[in-house]
């Protein structure tokens, strides 16, 4: 299993809109000596989609991670515990 430097799992649930979404991010080392920001999202219970962005160093990956985390919080996503990250 890959080593995670940073992990975040958030959910947005609104029963009145039939909305149950998740969004997860992790920063992991990559084979090129840099860092990868791995993002996954979708409807809770489904596999969803994934995007991996490569960065030359960990600092740039962390900056992007924090921007995305703030955006998700502004849209109503809230942290939830998750054991398999």
PDB file of C-alpha atoms in Angstrom:
ATOM      1  CA  UNK A   1       0.000   0.000   0.000  1.00  0.00           C
ATOM      2  CA  UNK A   2       1.261   3.495  -0.827  1.00  0.00           C
ATOM      3  CA  UNK A   3       2.498   5.767   1.920  1.00  0.00           C
ATOM      4  CA  UNK A   4       0.162   8.739   2.393  1.00  0.00           C
ATOM      5  CA  UNK A   5       1.690  12.001   3.554  1.00  0.00           C
ATOM      6  CA  UNK A   6      -1.689  13.738   3.885  1.00  0.00           C
ATOM      7  CA  UNK A   7      -5.239  12.358   3.593  1.00  0.00           C
ATOM      8  CA  UNK A   8      -8.679  13.956   3.637  1.00  0.00           C
ATOM      9  CA  UNK A   9     -12.096  12.352   3.316  1.00  0.00           C
ATOM     10  CA  UNK A  10     -15.178  14.609   3.227  1.00  0.00           C
ATOM     11  CA  UNK A  11     -18.867  14.057   2.518  1.00  0.00           C
ATOM     12  CA  UNK A  12     -21.812  16.177   1.516  1.00  0.00           C
ATOM     13  CA  UNK A  13     -25.185  14.668   2.360  1.00  0.00           C
ATOM     14  CA  UNK A  14     -28.537  16.374   1.801  1.00  0.00           C
ATOM     15  CA  UNK A  15     -31.521  14.026   1.904  1.00  0.00           C
ATOM     16  CA  UNK A  16     -33.896  16.727   0.594  1.00  0.00           C
ATOM     17  CA  UNK A  17     -31.877  16.832  -2.659  1.00  0.00           C
ATOM     18  CA  UNK A  18     -31.090  13.091  -2.746  1.00  0.00           C
ATOM     19  CA  UNK A  19     -27.431  14.078  -2.480  1.00  0.00           C
ATOM     20  CA  UNK A  20     -24.797  11.787  -0.958  1.00  0.00           C
ATOM     21  CA  UNK A  21     -21.341  12.652  -2.295  1.00  0.00           C
ATOM     22  CA  UNK A  22     -17.813  11.995  -1.162  1.00  0.00           C
ATOM     23  CA  UNK A  23     -14.475  13.549  -2.017  1.00  0.00           C
ATOM     24  CA  UNK A  24     -11.114  12.223  -0.927  1.00  0.00           C
ATOM     25  CA  UNK A  25      -7.572  13.465  -1.477  1.00  0.00           C
ATOM     26  CA  UNK A  26      -4.171  12.140  -0.560  1.00  0.00           C
ATOM     27  CA  UNK A  27      -0.618  13.250  -1.201  1.00  0.00           C
ATOM     28  CA  UNK A  28       1.699  10.369  -1.949  1.00  0.00           C
ATOM     29  CA  UNK A  29       5.321  10.038  -3.058  1.00  0.00           C
ATOM     30  CA  UNK A  30       5.758   9.161  -6.726  1.00  0.00           C
ATOM     31  CA  UNK A  31       8.436   7.225  -8.580  1.00  0.00           C
ATOM     32  CA  UNK A  32      10.042  10.404  -9.925  1.00  0.00           C
ATOM     33  CA  UNK A  33      11.014  11.816  -6.530  1.00  0.00           C
ATOM     34  CA  UNK A  34       8.112  14.257  -6.387  1.00  0.00           C
ATOM     35  CA  UNK A  35       4.633  14.124  -4.960  1.00  0.00           C
ATOM     36  CA  UNK A  36       1.295  13.039  -6.400  1.00  0.00           C
ATOM     37  CA  UNK A  37      -2.065  14.499  -5.429  1.00  0.00           C
ATOM     38  CA  UNK A  38      -4.618  11.705  -5.793  1.00  0.00           C
ATOM     39  CA  UNK A  39      -8.253  12.857  -5.881  1.00  0.00           C
ATOM     40  CA  UNK A  40     -11.323  10.606  -5.873  1.00  0.00           C
ATOM     41  CA  UNK A  41     -14.969  11.668  -5.883  1.00  0.00           C
ATOM     42  CA  UNK A  42     -18.466  10.426  -6.577  1.00  0.00           C
ATOM     43  CA  UNK A  43     -21.701   9.234  -5.030  1.00  0.00           C
ATOM     44  CA  UNK A  44     -21.289   7.453  -1.703  1.00  0.00           C
ATOM     45  CA  UNK A  45     -21.361   3.704  -2.319  1.00  0.00           C
ATOM     46  CA  UNK A  46     -20.038   3.965  -5.893  1.00  0.00           C
ATOM     47  CA  UNK A  47     -16.474   3.831  -7.159  1.00  0.00           C
ATOM     48  CA  UNK A  48     -16.606   7.323  -8.659  1.00  0.00           C
ATOM     49  CA  UNK A  49     -13.799   8.993 -10.575  1.00  0.00           C
ATOM     50  CA  UNK A  50     -10.101   9.525  -9.954  1.00  0.00           C
ATOM     51  CA  UNK A  51      -7.520  12.095 -11.008  1.00  0.00           C
ATOM     52  CA  UNK A  52      -3.800  12.100 -10.238  1.00  0.00           C
ATOM     53  CA  UNK A  53      -1.723  15.282 -10.542  1.00  0.00           C
ATOM     54  CA  UNK A  54       2.077  15.116 -10.371  1.00  0.00           C
ATOM     55  CA  UNK A  55       4.146  17.801  -8.653  1.00  0.00           C
ATOM     56  CA  UNK A  56       7.898  18.355  -8.570  1.00  0.00           C
ATOM     57  CA  UNK A  57       7.885  18.682  -4.796  1.00  0.00           C
ATOM     58  CA  UNK A  58       5.710  18.127  -1.769  1.00  0.00           C
ATOM     59  CA  UNK A  59       5.239  21.847  -1.057  1.00  0.00           C
ATOM     60  CA  UNK A  60       3.367  22.494  -4.319  1.00  0.00           C
ATOM     61  CA  UNK A  61       1.186  19.425  -3.762  1.00  0.00           C
ATOM     62  CA  UNK A  62       0.316  20.637  -0.247  1.00  0.00           C
ATOM     63  CA  UNK A  63      -0.597  24.110  -1.541  1.00  0.00           C
ATOM     64  CA  UNK A  64      -2.999  22.580  -4.088  1.00  0.00           C
ATOM     65  CA  UNK A  65      -4.373  20.189  -1.423  1.00  0.00           C
ATOM     66  CA  UNK A  66      -5.183  23.101   0.905  1.00  0.00           C
ATOM     67  CA  UNK A  67      -6.869  25.157  -1.842  1.00  0.00           C
ATOM     68  CA  UNK A  68      -9.062  22.204  -2.818  1.00  0.00           C
ATOM     69  CA  UNK A  69      -9.896  21.445   0.827  1.00  0.00           C
ATOM     70  CA  UNK A  70     -11.058  25.054   1.344  1.00  0.00           C
ATOM     71  CA  UNK A  71     -13.183  24.892  -1.822  1.00  0.00           C
ATOM     72  CA  UNK A  72     -14.878  21.680  -0.715  1.00  0.00           C
ATOM     73  CA  UNK A  73     -15.574  23.094   2.759  1.00  0.00           C
ATOM     74  CA  UNK A  74     -17.145  26.204   1.166  1.00  0.00           C
ATOM     75  CA  UNK A  75     -19.419  23.917  -0.881  1.00  0.00           C
ATOM     76  CA  UNK A  76     -20.712  22.134   2.225  1.00  0.00           C
ATOM     77  CA  UNK A  77     -18.446  19.084   2.429  1.00  0.00           C
ATOM     78  CA  UNK A  78     -17.589  18.015   5.971  1.00  0.00           C
ATOM     79  CA  UNK A  79     -14.938  15.595   7.292  1.00  0.00           C
ATOM     80  CA  UNK A  80     -15.972  12.062   8.198  1.00  0.00           C
ATOM     81  CA  UNK A  81     -13.814   9.325   9.680  1.00  0.00           C
ATOM     82  CA  UNK A  82     -12.713   6.673   7.245  1.00  0.00           C
ATOM     83  CA  UNK A  83     -10.619   3.674   8.187  1.00  0.00           C
ATOM     84  CA  UNK A  84      -9.329   2.427   4.811  1.00  0.00           C
ATOM     85  CA  UNK A  85      -7.270   5.476   3.757  1.00  0.00           C
TER      86      UNK A  85
END
